[in-house]
Amino acid sequence: MITSVDVSGFLMRTRGRGRLHWSDWFVYAYLAIGVLVVALPILWMFMSSIKSPGALVENDPRLLPYEQLTTPSPDGQRRLGVFVWTKPDGAKADVAFVGPRGVNARVFDLAKPAEIFEVPRMSLARKDAVKPRWENYTDPTIGSAQSRTFNFLRYFWNSTFVTVVATLLTLVVNAMAAFALSKYKFRGRDAMVIVIVSTLLIPPTVILVPLFITVSSLGMLNTLWGVIIPAIATPTGVFLLRQYMLTIPDELLEAARMDAASEWKIFWRIMLPLTMPALSVLAILSVIWRWNDFMWPLIVLTQSEVFTLQLGLSTFKGELNDNMHYLLAMTVLTLLPVTLVFAFLQKHITTGIANTGLK
Amino acid sequence: MSSVAGSSTRSRALSVGHAAGWAWGKLGDMLDGPFRALQRHIGAHRMAYVFLLPNILVFGLFSFWPMLLNFYIAFTGGQSVILSDRPFVGLDNFRELLNCPSYLDPKTCPVAGFSFWTGVWNTLFFAVVQVPVMIVTALITALILNREIRARGFWRAIYFYPVMLSPVVIAVTWDWVLKRRGILNALLENVVDGWNAFAGTTLFPFFLFTVLAIALSQLLARFSRPLAIGAALAIAPLVAWLVPHEVWSLPTYRPVNWLIDARSGWPTFWVIFVYTWGHLGFYMLILLAGLQAIPKDLYEAAEMDGTSRSRQFWRITLPLLAPTMIVVLVLSLIRAFQVFDEVYVLTGGGPGQATKMIVQHIYESAFIGDAKRYGIAAASSVLVAGVLLILTLAQLAATRKRAGG
């Protein structure tokens, strides 16, 4: 995408004549630091997620997933760590560590396993190799006894279900309302628009308790519907779609009415396709909102079989730290869908958010 | 209409997207029957109400009704979720929250008041510190990304990316970075060790000499060039070779429990940092949109007049960006008062109560522990809603101003 000419132009660009202005230096420094601060934690997260539990416990700060090589002990009972032994004359040999004896270590040469001898422990250095552990990803997903506390597939399914169903319902319900509010003239229409848009004023945090009581009295606690339904009528969506539908000429609808199309058919077959650009912005926003939602699911869902991915992750984090390798891998899997959405639809997302001023 | 659509879909049916579109269309056609019957019954123009109905139902049930209900629950006690089982207690909840010998020192308050005022003060502190930090950083970022730099889209995407991440993912990631055996400590340890090792090498004086010489010559070049070069060549080697290298080495780094020690103030710092990290891109984007709305010819004219860059910033950019800045200010304030997710997952409100926010107080009094004090939570919500309402009205005024101007 970026040609070499572009890159050299980028590097040579100056504000002053001939020399880089201080503000250019500042810009490059800022960009570099910013990318480090943003990307490094994520990158580190990903690289750590394929490390062995051992490397995570001893906090190996290297970026790559190093792991100590091992070799079976002579009796075949256990695996011994491999070290590089620097001999007094400077030569090096790979040895297996059998056990400590004072300041010395009992080792054997990998070439001659029968012969156990002692060397000063100071002359040994761990022999590491890059070995990504993809099991961190496959164990909690495909299954393993160790990771039963974190039922990834179930949480993933719950999250996907909530995201997909809530987004589809959001689109249909909001588009219907926007259609009514933009293409029909009826008494109280303008009041309705004001009322709906003014719901934007209600901060979600201050209606937590009554919303919980309402949802509970409708019997939707611990069901995914309790997460989906209250979220589908977003004023942002109505506002966004209505603004767009107002630009669609009424003559189109009149022509369809002449052809005896029903109002529903006009909505579904004419209005929805024409509103596609606005609908796709709302769809993207809705997917992001619902996939990342935390507080409301935290309140409605208390049983782990209906947990969404975010809830599962947060409770998993609160538990023992023994399963750090799984936690990191699952965190990466959780951020993957929105990252992919972002990678492919970056332009739509940024313009959508800049236009609506809402996340 | 539908026949045209039908013939064209057949030829493109291979594509998944079109297959989905076709199914979507068919779904609508299936619903057409009932709706057509309804339309025949009530008339075409009344269909508007039918289209509005689902939205109004959901809105009414899950936004308006709860809002009214909140006021009622705030005056009731007990632990039941069934409204008829909740005894009316009048102002008791508010009394408990507000009855406090010293609001500035929440420890003197009763249990609910303690939690409430701790949350209030922490949230206020958070908002007062975080909002200016966020706005300044977002503005600097937007200004830089608005410049004619290469790969601008890429940089923008990088800075915006954290906005896409969920609060939980953000919190887990930074928890992983900040814990005692986390990478920040490892990184700082490595940097200190590496620097100290470097300070002990014979190469170090040469490095020091070069850096000092360049710095000195740059500093003094303003006054006189020969003096600058002379001073650089005379002083730099003296400092580089005569000062013992121990002076330049750093004390051994001790890993810090970034999120644990309340007295250090670090937990609050990192909570603010992580929140800013996660939301910066959003405000940057809004400011960027504001910057791009400023006409370019203003700058060209200023350039012609020889106006300095800084003067252009203060006299053109900032005044014309002011409406956007106000929107960003109010929006970030409202959001800051509602902060919960990131902090809750990152620190759980701890250590102690050091990072407990007002929303966490509401959440915990209603949903955590054996005593489900919905009344106290609702009363707290009412008090918080008052503040948020004022902020929101301010935002509306600001938005209208922007739309008008």
JSON list of C-alpha atoms in Angstrom, two decimals, chain A residues 2 6 10 13 15 19 23-24 26-27 30-31 34-35 37-38 41-42 44-45 48 56-59 61 168 172-174 176-177 179-181 184 186-187 192 195-196 199 201-216 218 220 229-230 232-235 238 260 262-265 267-269 272 288 292 294-295 298-299 310 313-314 317 324 327-328 331 334-335 338-339 342 346 349-350 353-354 357-359, chain B residues 24-29 31-32 35-36 39 44-45 47-52 54-56 58-59 61-67 69-70 73 81 83 137 140-141 144-145 147-151 153 155 157-169 172-177 179 181-183 186-187 190 273 277 279 282 285-286 309 331 335 338 340-341 344-346 359 363 366-367 374 377-378 381 384-385 388 392 396:
[
{"chain": "A", "resi": 2, "resn": "ILE", "atom": "CA", "xyz": [2.78, 2.43, 0.90]},
{"chain": "A", "resi": 6, "resn": "ASP", "atom": "CA", "xyz": [5.91, 7.50, -0.14]},
{"chain": "A", "resi": 10, "resn": "PHE", "atom": "CA", "xyz": [7.31, 10.70, 4.67]},
{"chain": "A", "resi": 13, "resn": "ARG", "atom": "CA", "xyz": [9.10, 15.84, 4.94]},
{"chain": "A", "resi": 15, "resn": "ARG", "atom": "CA", "xyz": [8.53, 22.11, 8.02]},
{"chain": "A", "resi": 19, "resn": "ARG", "atom": "CA", "xyz": [16.11, 20.69, 8.50]},
{"chain": "A", "resi": 23, "resn": "SER", "atom": "CA", "xyz": [7.46, 20.22, 15.72]},
{"chain": "A", "resi": 24, "resn": "ASP", "atom": "CA", "xyz": [8.23, 17.49, 13.21]},
{"chain": "A", "resi": 26, "resn": "PHE", "atom": "CA", "xyz": [7.57, 16.16, 18.28]},
{"chain": "A", "resi": 27, "resn": "VAL", "atom": "CA", "xyz": [5.06, 14.65, 15.85]},
{"chain": "A", "resi": 30, "resn": "TYR", "atom": "CA", "xyz": [4.32, 11.41, 19.72]},
{"chain": "A", "resi": 31, "resn": "LEU", "atom": "CA", "xyz": [3.24, 8.97, 17.02]},
{"chain": "A", "resi": 34, "resn": "GLY", "atom": "CA", "xyz": [1.41, 6.52, 21.01]},
{"chain": "A", "resi": 35, "resn": "VAL", "atom": "CA", "xyz": [1.74, 3.42, 18.89]},
{"chain": "A", "resi": 37, "resn": "VAL", "atom": "CA", "xyz": [1.39, 2.64, 24.32]},
{"chain": "A", "resi": 38, "resn": "VAL", "atom": "CA", "xyz": [-1.59, 1.46, 22.29]},
{"chain": "A", "resi": 41, "resn": "PRO", "atom": "CA", "xyz": [-0.05, -4.05, 25.62]},
{"chain": "A", "resi": 42, "resn": "ILE", "atom": "CA", "xyz": [-2.19, -5.73, 22.97]},
{"chain": "A", "resi": 44, "resn": "TRP", "atom": "CA", "xyz": [2.20, -8.41, 24.58]},
{"chain": "A", "resi": 45, "resn": "MET", "atom": "CA", "xyz": [-1.15, -9.86, 25.49]},
{"chain": "A", "resi": 48, "resn": "SER", "atom": "CA", "xyz": [1.83, -13.97, 26.30]},
{"chain": "A", "resi": 56, "resn": "LEU", "atom": "CA", "xyz": [3.84, -16.76, 32.70]},
{"chain": "A", "resi": 57, "resn": "VAL", "atom": "CA", "xyz": [4.41, -17.59, 36.37]},
{"chain": "A", "resi": 58, "resn": "GLU", "atom": "CA", "xyz": [8.06, -16.65, 36.33]},
{"chain": "A", "resi": 59, "resn": "ASN", "atom": "CA", "xyz": [7.14, -13.69, 34.13]},
{"chain": "A", "resi": 61, "resn": "PRO", "atom": "CA", "xyz": [9.68, -10.57, 29.90]},
{"chain": "A", "resi": 168, "resn": "LEU", "atom": "CA", "xyz": [-31.31, -7.54, 13.88]},
{"chain": "A", "resi": 172, "resn": "VAL", "atom": "CA", "xyz": [-35.97, -3.62, 12.32]},
{"chain": "A", "resi": 173, "resn": "VAL", "atom": "CA", "xyz": [-37.56, -1.89, 15.31]},
{"chain": "A", "resi": 174, "resn": "ASN", "atom": "CA", "xyz": [-35.65, 1.36, 14.86]},
{"chain": "A", "resi": 176, "resn": "MET", "atom": "CA", "xyz": [-39.89, 0.91, 11.56]},
{"chain": "A", "resi": 177, "resn": "ALA", "atom": "CA", "xyz": [-40.08, 3.79, 14.00]},
{"chain": "A", "resi": 179, "resn": "PHE", "atom": "CA", "xyz": [-40.05, 5.17, 8.81]},
{"chain": "A", "resi": 180, "resn": "ALA", "atom": "CA", "xyz": [-43.19, 6.19, 10.67]},
{"chain": "A", "resi": 181, "resn": "LEU", "atom": "CA", "xyz": [-41.59, 9.35, 11.98]},
{"chain": "A", "resi": 184, "resn": "TYR", "atom": "CA", "xyz": [-46.11, 9.80, 7.69]},
{"chain": "A", "resi": 186, "resn": "PHE", "atom": "CA", "xyz": [-49.94, 12.27, 12.05]},
{"chain": "A", "resi": 187, "resn": "ARG", "atom": "CA", "xyz": [-50.87, 14.11, 15.14]},
{"chain": "A", "resi": 192, "resn": "MET", "atom": "CA", "xyz": [-42.89, 11.77, 19.55]},
{"chain": "A", "resi": 195, "resn": "VAL", "atom": "CA", "xyz": [-39.71, 12.32, 23.35]},
{"chain": "A", "resi": 196, "resn": "ILE", "atom": "CA", "xyz": [-37.64, 9.60, 21.71]},
{"chain": "A", "resi": 199, "resn": "THR", "atom": "CA", "xyz": [-34.45, 9.47, 26.02]},
{"chain": "A", "resi": 201, "resn": "LEU", "atom": "CA", "xyz": [-30.83, 12.14, 28.27]},
{"chain": "A", "resi": 202, "resn": "ILE", "atom": "CA", "xyz": [-31.53, 9.20, 30.55]},
{"chain": "A", "resi": 203, "resn": "PRO", "atom": "CA", "xyz": [-28.15, 7.93, 31.68]},
{"chain": "A", "resi": 204, "resn": "PRO", "atom": "CA", "xyz": [-28.31, 4.13, 31.70]},
{"chain": "A", "resi": 205, "resn": "THR", "atom": "CA", "xyz": [-26.58, 3.99, 35.06]},
{"chain": "A", "resi": 206, "resn": "VAL", "atom": "CA", "xyz": [-29.32, 5.78, 36.98]},
{"chain": "A", "resi": 207, "resn": "ILE", "atom": "CA", "xyz": [-32.13, 3.45, 35.97]},
{"chain": "A", "resi": 208, "resn": "LEU", "atom": "CA", "xyz": [-30.28, 0.25, 36.88]},
{"chain": "A", "resi": 209, "resn": "VAL", "atom": "CA", "xyz": [-32.45, -0.64, 39.85]},
{"chain": "A", "resi": 210, "resn": "PRO", "atom": "CA", "xyz": [-35.93, 0.04, 38.39]},
{"chain": "A", "resi": 211, "resn": "LEU", "atom": "CA", "xyz": [-34.90, -1.57, 35.10]},
{"chain": "A", "resi": 212, "resn": "PHE", "atom": "CA", "xyz": [-33.76, -4.63, 37.02]},
{"chain": "A", "resi": 213, "resn": "ILE", "atom": "CA", "xyz": [-37.06, -4.74, 38.89]},
{"chain": "A", "resi": 214, "resn": "THR", "atom": "CA", "xyz": [-39.02, -4.37, 35.65]},
{"chain": "A", "resi": 215, "resn": "VAL", "atom": "CA", "xyz": [-37.04, -7.07, 33.89]},
{"chain": "A", "resi": 216, "resn": "SER", "atom": "CA", "xyz": [-37.34, -9.35, 36.90]},
{"chain": "A", "resi": 218, "resn": "LEU", "atom": "CA", "xyz": [-41.33, -9.86, 33.45]},
{"chain": "A", "resi": 220, "resn": "MET", "atom": "CA", "xyz": [-36.50, -12.26, 32.09]},
{"chain": "A", "resi": 229, "resn": "ILE", "atom": "CA", "xyz": [-34.90, -6.62, 24.68]},
{"chain": "A", "resi": 230, "resn": "PRO", "atom": "CA", "xyz": [-34.21, -3.55, 26.86]},
{"chain": "A", "resi": 232, "resn": "ILE", "atom": "CA", "xyz": [-33.08, -2.73, 21.14]},
{"chain": "A", "resi": 233, "resn": "ALA", "atom": "CA", "xyz": [-34.94, 0.60, 21.07]},
{"chain": "A", "resi": 234, "resn": "THR", "atom": "CA", "xyz": [-31.96, 2.91, 21.03]},
{"chain": "A", "resi": 235, "resn": "PRO", "atom": "CA", "xyz": [-32.79, 6.59, 20.45]},
{"chain": "A", "resi": 238, "resn": "VAL", "atom": "CA", "xyz": [-34.11, 6.12, 15.52]},
{"chain": "A", "resi": 260, "resn": "ALA", "atom": "CA", "xyz": [-50.95, -1.15, -4.92]},
{"chain": "A", "resi": 262, "resn": "SER", "atom": "CA", "xyz": [-48.90, -2.39, 0.92]},
{"chain": "A", "resi": 263, "resn": "GLU", "atom": "CA", "xyz": [-47.32, -0.06, 3.45]},
{"chain": "A", "resi": 264, "resn": "TRP", "atom": "CA", "xyz": [-45.34, -2.95, 4.87]},
{"chain": "A", "resi": 265, "resn": "LYS", "atom": "CA", "xyz": [-44.05, -3.87, 1.44]},
{"chain": "A", "resi": 267, "resn": "PHE", "atom": "CA", "xyz": [-41.13, -0.32, 4.06]},
{"chain": "A", "resi": 268, "resn": "TRP", "atom": "CA", "xyz": [-39.44, -3.66, 3.56]},
{"chain": "A", "resi": 269, "resn": "ARG", "atom": "CA", "xyz": [-38.81, -3.66, -0.19]},
{"chain": "A", "resi": 272, "resn": "LEU", "atom": "CA", "xyz": [-34.94, -0.65, 3.87]},
{"chain": "A", "resi": 288, "resn": "ILE", "atom": "CA", "xyz": [-19.84, -3.22, 18.97]},
{"chain": "A", "resi": 292, "resn": "ASN", "atom": "CA", "xyz": [-18.69, -5.26, 24.50]},
{"chain": "A", "resi": 294, "resn": "PHE", "atom": "CA", "xyz": [-20.70, -5.44, 30.50]},
{"chain": "A", "resi": 295, "resn": "MET", "atom": "CA", "xyz": [-22.73, -3.66, 33.15]},
{"chain": "A", "resi": 298, "resn": "LEU", "atom": "CA", "xyz": [-23.59, -8.31, 34.90]},
{"chain": "A", "resi": 299, "resn": "ILE", "atom": "CA", "xyz": [-26.85, -7.36, 36.61]},
{"chain": "A", "resi": 310, "resn": "GLN", "atom": "CA", "xyz": [-17.39, -10.47, 28.85]},
{"chain": "A", "resi": 313, "resn": "LEU", "atom": "CA", "xyz": [-13.90, -13.27, 31.31]},
{"chain": "A", "resi": 314, "resn": "SER", "atom": "CA", "xyz": [-14.40, -10.95, 34.26]},
{"chain": "A", "resi": 317, "resn": "LYS", "atom": "CA", "xyz": [-10.11, -12.97, 36.05]},
{"chain": "A", "resi": 324, "resn": "MET", "atom": "CA", "xyz": [-3.47, -17.07, 33.49]},
{"chain": "A", "resi": 327, "resn": "LEU", "atom": "CA", "xyz": [-7.38, -16.11, 30.63]},
{"chain": "A", "resi": 328, "resn": "LEU", "atom": "CA", "xyz": [-5.00, -14.38, 28.24]},
{"chain": "A", "resi": 331, "resn": "THR", "atom": "CA", "xyz": [-9.13, -12.37, 26.19]},
{"chain": "A", "resi": 334, "resn": "THR", "atom": "CA", "xyz": [-12.82, -11.94, 22.89]},
{"chain": "A", "resi": 335, "resn": "LEU", "atom": "CA", "xyz": [-11.18, -8.94, 21.30]},
{"chain": "A", "resi": 338, "resn": "VAL", "atom": "CA", "xyz": [-14.41, -6.47, 17.09]},
{"chain": "A", "resi": 339, "resn": "THR", "atom": "CA", "xyz": [-10.85, -6.22, 15.84]},
{"chain": "A", "resi": 342, "resn": "PHE", "atom": "CA", "xyz": [-12.72, -2.77, 12.79]},
{"chain": "A", "resi": 346, "resn": "GLN", "atom": "CA", "xyz": [-12.68, 1.05, 9.75]},
{"chain": "A", "resi": 349, "resn": "ILE", "atom": "CA", "xyz": [-17.02, 2.95, 11.91]},
{"chain": "A", "resi": 350, "resn": "THR", "atom": "CA", "xyz": [-15.07, 6.16, 12.28]},
{"chain": "A", "resi": 353, "resn": "ILE", "atom": "CA", "xyz": [-19.12, 7.53, 15.26]},
{"chain": "A", "resi": 354, "resn": "ALA", "atom": "CA", "xyz": [-17.97, 10.99, 14.20]},
{"chain": "A", "resi": 357, "resn": "GLY", "atom": "CA", "xyz": [-21.18, 11.62, 18.22]},
{"chain": "A", "resi": 358, "resn": "LEU", "atom": "CA", "xyz": [-22.05, 8.52, 20.15]},
{"chain": "A", "resi": 359, "resn": "LYS", "atom": "CA", "xyz": [-20.30, 5.34, 20.92]},
{"chain": "B", "resi": 24, "resn": "TRP", "atom": "CA", "xyz": [-34.19, -11.09, 4.12]},
{"chain": "B", "resi": 25, "resn": "GLY", "atom": "CA", "xyz": [-36.56, -9.89, 1.38]},
{"chain": "B", "resi": 26, "resn": "LYS", "atom": "CA", "xyz": [-38.52, -13.14, 1.51]},
{"chain": "B", "resi": 27, "resn": "LEU", "atom": "CA", "xyz": [-38.84, -12.80, 5.28]},
{"chain": "B", "resi": 28, "resn": "GLY", "atom": "CA", "xyz": [-40.45, -9.43, 4.74]},
{"chain": "B", "resi": 29, "resn": "ASP", "atom": "CA", "xyz": [-42.79, -10.87, 2.12]},
{"chain": "B", "resi": 31, "resn": "LEU", "atom": "CA", "xyz": [-44.91, -10.83, 7.02]},
{"chain": "B", "resi": 32, "resn": "ASP", "atom": "CA", "xyz": [-46.70, -8.94, 4.28]},
{"chain": "B", "resi": 35, "resn": "PHE", "atom": "CA", "xyz": [-49.74, -6.50, 7.76]},
{"chain": "B", "resi": 36, "resn": "ARG", "atom": "CA", "xyz": [-51.82, -6.14, 4.58]},
{"chain": "B", "resi": 39, "resn": "GLN", "atom": "CA", "xyz": [-53.86, -2.20, 6.78]},
{"chain": "B", "resi": 44, "resn": "ALA", "atom": "CA", "xyz": [-53.05, 3.11, 5.25]},
{"chain": "B", "resi": 45, "resn": "HIS", "atom": "CA", "xyz": [-52.33, 6.31, 7.14]},
{"chain": "B", "resi": 47, "resn": "MET", "atom": "CA", "xyz": [-50.14, 2.14, 9.71]},
{"chain": "B", "resi": 48, "resn": "ALA", "atom": "CA", "xyz": [-47.75, 4.78, 11.06]},
{"chain": "B", "resi": 49, "resn": "TYR", "atom": "CA", "xyz": [-48.84, 3.84, 14.58]},
{"chain": "B", "resi": 50, "resn": "VAL", "atom": "CA", "xyz": [-48.25, 0.18, 13.84]},
{"chain": "B", "resi": 51, "resn": "PHE", "atom": "CA", "xyz": [-44.72, 0.96, 12.69]},
{"chain": "B", "resi": 52, "resn": "LEU", "atom": "CA", "xyz": [-44.14, 2.97, 15.84]},
{"chain": "B", "resi": 54, "resn": "PRO", "atom": "CA", "xyz": [-42.64, -1.92, 18.89]},
{"chain": "B", "resi": 55, "resn": "ASN", "atom": "CA", "xyz": [-40.33, 0.99, 19.54]},
{"chain": "B", "resi": 56, "resn": "ILE", "atom": "CA", "xyz": [-42.79, 2.75, 21.82]},
{"chain": "B", "resi": 58, "resn": "VAL", "atom": "CA", "xyz": [-39.78, -1.14, 24.37]},
{"chain": "B", "resi": 59, "resn": "PHE", "atom": "CA", "xyz": [-39.04, 2.51, 25.09]},
{"chain": "B", "resi": 61, "resn": "LEU", "atom": "CA", "xyz": [-41.30, -0.39, 29.31]},
{"chain": "B", "resi": 62, "resn": "PHE", "atom": "CA", "xyz": [-37.53, -0.20, 29.57]},
{"chain": "B", "resi": 63, "resn": "SER", "atom": "CA", "xyz": [-36.79, 3.53, 29.64]},
{"chain": "B", "resi": 64, "resn": "PHE", "atom": "CA", "xyz": [-39.68, 5.68, 30.75]},
{"chain": "B", "resi": 65, "resn": "TRP", "atom": "CA", "xyz": [-41.36, 3.38, 33.19]},
{"chain": "B", "resi": 66, "resn": "PRO", "atom": "CA", "xyz": [-38.07, 2.60, 34.99]},
{"chain": "B", "resi": 67, "resn": "MET", "atom": "CA", "xyz": [-37.32, 6.30, 35.18]},
{"chain": "B", "resi": 69, "resn": "LEU", "atom": "CA", "xyz": [-40.25, 3.82, 39.01]},
{"chain": "B", "resi": 70, "resn": "ASN", "atom": "CA", "xyz": [-36.87, 4.96, 40.25]},
{"chain": "B", "resi": 73, "resn": "ILE", "atom": "CA", "xyz": [-38.33, 2.85, 44.76]},
{"chain": "B", "resi": 81, "resn": "VAL", "atom": "CA", "xyz": [-38.13, -7.00, 44.01]},
{"chain": "B", "resi": 83, "resn": "LEU", "atom": "CA", "xyz": [-43.21, -3.63, 44.27]},
{"chain": "B", "resi": 137, "resn": "THR", "atom": "CA", "xyz": [-4.36, 14.56, 25.01]},
{"chain": "B", "resi": 140, "resn": "ILE", "atom": "CA", "xyz": [-2.87, 17.09, 20.75]},
{"chain": "B", "resi": 141, "resn": "THR", "atom": "CA", "xyz": [-3.55, 13.78, 19.04]},
{"chain": "B", "resi": 144, "resn": "ILE", "atom": "CA", "xyz": [-1.09, 15.85, 14.99]},
{"chain": "B", "resi": 145, "resn": "LEU", "atom": "CA", "xyz": [-3.28, 13.49, 13.00]},
{"chain": "B", "resi": 147, "resn": "ARG", "atom": "CA", "xyz": [-1.36, 17.39, 9.80]},
{"chain": "B", "resi": 148, "resn": "GLU", "atom": "CA", "xyz": [-0.16, 16.44, 6.37]},
{"chain": "B", "resi": 149, "resn": "ILE", "atom": "CA", "xyz": [1.61, 13.31, 7.54]},
{"chain": "B", "resi": 150, "resn": "ARG", "atom": "CA", "xyz": [1.99, 10.12, 5.57]},
{"chain": "B", "resi": 151, "resn": "ALA", "atom": "CA", "xyz": [-0.09, 7.07, 6.40]},
{"chain": "B", "resi": 153, "resn": "GLY", "atom": "CA", "xyz": [-5.27, 6.76, 8.08]},
{"chain": "B", "resi": 155, "resn": "TRP", "atom": "CA", "xyz": [-2.10, 6.36, 12.60]},
{"chain": "B", "resi": 157, "resn": "ALA", "atom": "CA", "xyz": [-6.77, 3.72, 13.13]},
{"chain": "B", "resi": 158, "resn": "ILE", "atom": "CA", "xyz": [-4.09, 2.86, 15.69]},
{"chain": "B", "resi": 159, "resn": "TYR", "atom": "CA", "xyz": [-5.12, 5.63, 18.05]},
{"chain": "B", "resi": 160, "resn": "PHE", "atom": "CA", "xyz": [-8.79, 4.81, 17.60]},
{"chain": "B", "resi": 161, "resn": "TYR", "atom": "CA", "xyz": [-8.47, 1.05, 18.00]},
{"chain": "B", "resi": 162, "resn": "PRO", "atom": "CA", "xyz": [-8.80, 0.88, 21.83]},
{"chain": "B", "resi": 163, "resn": "VAL", "atom": "CA", "xyz": [-12.28, 2.40, 21.54]},
{"chain": "B", "resi": 164, "resn": "MET", "atom": "CA", "xyz": [-13.34, -0.85, 19.91]},
{"chain": "B", "resi": 165, "resn": "LEU", "atom": "CA", "xyz": [-12.22, -2.97, 22.84]},
{"chain": "B", "resi": 166, "resn": "SER", "atom": "CA", "xyz": [-14.58, -3.94, 25.63]},
{"chain": "B", "resi": 167, "resn": "PRO", "atom": "CA", "xyz": [-13.95, -2.56, 29.12]},
{"chain": "B", "resi": 168, "resn": "VAL", "atom": "CA", "xyz": [-13.32, -6.07, 30.35]},
{"chain": "B", "resi": 169, "resn": "VAL", "atom": "CA", "xyz": [-10.65, -6.73, 27.74]},
{"chain": "B", "resi": 172, "resn": "VAL", "atom": "CA", "xyz": [-7.66, -7.62, 31.83]},
{"chain": "B", "resi": 173, "resn": "THR", "atom": "CA", "xyz": [-4.93, -6.38, 29.52]},
{"chain": "B", "resi": 174, "resn": "TRP", "atom": "CA", "xyz": [-3.81, -3.60, 31.84]},
{"chain": "B", "resi": 175, "resn": "ASP", "atom": "CA", "xyz": [-4.10, -5.80, 34.88]},
{"chain": "B", "resi": 176, "resn": "TRP", "atom": "CA", "xyz": [-1.69, -8.12, 33.13]},
{"chain": "B", "resi": 177, "resn": "VAL", "atom": "CA", "xyz": [0.62, -5.19, 32.41]},
{"chain": "B", "resi": 179, "resn": "LYS", "atom": "CA", "xyz": [0.57, -6.59, 38.32]},
{"chain": "B", "resi": 181, "resn": "ARG", "atom": "CA", "xyz": [5.10, -9.67, 38.14]},
{"chain": "B", "resi": 182, "resn": "GLY", "atom": "CA", "xyz": [3.69, -7.85, 35.15]},
{"chain": "B", "resi": 183, "resn": "ILE", "atom": "CA", "xyz": [5.43, -6.56, 32.09]},
{"chain": "B", "resi": 186, "resn": "ALA", "atom": "CA", "xyz": [9.78, -6.34, 33.99]},
{"chain": "B", "resi": 187, "resn": "LEU", "atom": "CA", "xyz": [10.29, -3.61, 31.42]},
{"chain": "B", "resi": 190, "resn": "ASN", "atom": "CA", "xyz": [15.23, -4.36, 32.22]},
{"chain": "B", "resi": 273, "resn": "PHE", "atom": "CA", "xyz": [-4.63, 6.27, 32.66]},
{"chain": "B", "resi": 277, "resn": "TRP", "atom": "CA", "xyz": [-6.30, 4.93, 27.07]},
{"chain": "B", "resi": 279, "resn": "HIS", "atom": "CA", "xyz": [-11.60, 6.37, 25.36]},
{"chain": "B", "resi": 282, "resn": "PHE", "atom": "CA", "xyz": [-13.41, 8.58, 20.53]},
{"chain": "B", "resi": 285, "resn": "LEU", "atom": "CA", "xyz": [-12.26, 11.48, 16.35]},
{"chain": "B", "resi": 286, "resn": "ILE", "atom": "CA", "xyz": [-14.81, 14.15, 17.26]},
{"chain": "B", "resi": 309, "resn": "ARG", "atom": "CA", "xyz": [2.17, 28.73, 13.88]},
{"chain": "B", "resi": 331, "resn": "LEU", "atom": "CA", "xyz": [-19.69, 14.52, 26.87]},
{"chain": "B", "resi": 335, "resn": "ARG", "atom": "CA", "xyz": [-19.13, 9.79, 30.81]},
{"chain": "B", "resi": 338, "resn": "GLN", "atom": "CA", "xyz": [-20.76, 7.21, 34.90]},
{"chain": "B", "resi": 340, "resn": "PHE", "atom": "CA", "xyz": [-17.79, 1.82, 36.18]},
{"chain": "B", "resi": 341, "resn": "ASP", "atom": "CA", "xyz": [-16.80, -1.10, 33.93]},
{"chain": "B", "resi": 344, "resn": "TYR", "atom": "CA", "xyz": [-14.64, -2.38, 38.49]},
{"chain": "B", "resi": 345, "resn": "VAL", "atom": "CA", "xyz": [-12.84, -5.10, 36.55]},
{"chain": "B", "resi": 346, "resn": "LEU", "atom": "CA", "xyz": [-9.38, -3.56, 36.99]},
{"chain": "B", "resi": 359, "resn": "VAL", "atom": "CA", "xyz": [-21.93, 3.72, 40.08]},
{"chain": "B", "resi": 363, "resn": "TYR", "atom": "CA", "xyz": [-24.43, -1.53, 41.87]},
{"chain": "B", "resi": 366, "resn": "ALA", "atom": "CA", "xyz": [-28.52, -3.21, 45.07]},
{"chain": "B", "resi": 367, "resn": "PHE", "atom": "CA", "xyz": [-26.97, -6.38, 43.72]},
{"chain": "B", "resi": 374, "resn": "TYR", "atom": "CA", "xyz": [-32.71, -1.39, 46.26]},
{"chain": "B", "resi": 377, "resn": "ALA", "atom": "CA", "xyz": [-29.45, 2.36, 45.40]},
{"chain": "B", "resi": 378, "resn": "ALA", "atom": "CA", "xyz": [-32.47, 4.08, 43.85]},
{"chain": "B", "resi": 381, "resn": "SER", "atom": "CA", "xyz": [-29.45, 7.14, 41.55]},
{"chain": "B", "resi": 384, "resn": "VAL", "atom": "CA", "xyz": [-26.70, 11.22, 40.74]},
{"chain": "B", "resi": 385, "resn": "ALA", "atom": "CA", "xyz": [-29.38, 11.75, 38.10]},
{"chain": "B", "resi": 388, "resn": "LEU", "atom": "CA", "xyz": [-26.17, 14.19, 35.24]},
{"chain": "B", "resi": 392, "resn": "THR", "atom": "CA", "xyz": [-26.80, 16.73, 29.89]},
{"chain": "B", "resi": 396, "resn": "LEU", "atom": "CA", "xyz": [-27.85, 19.93, 24.66]}
]
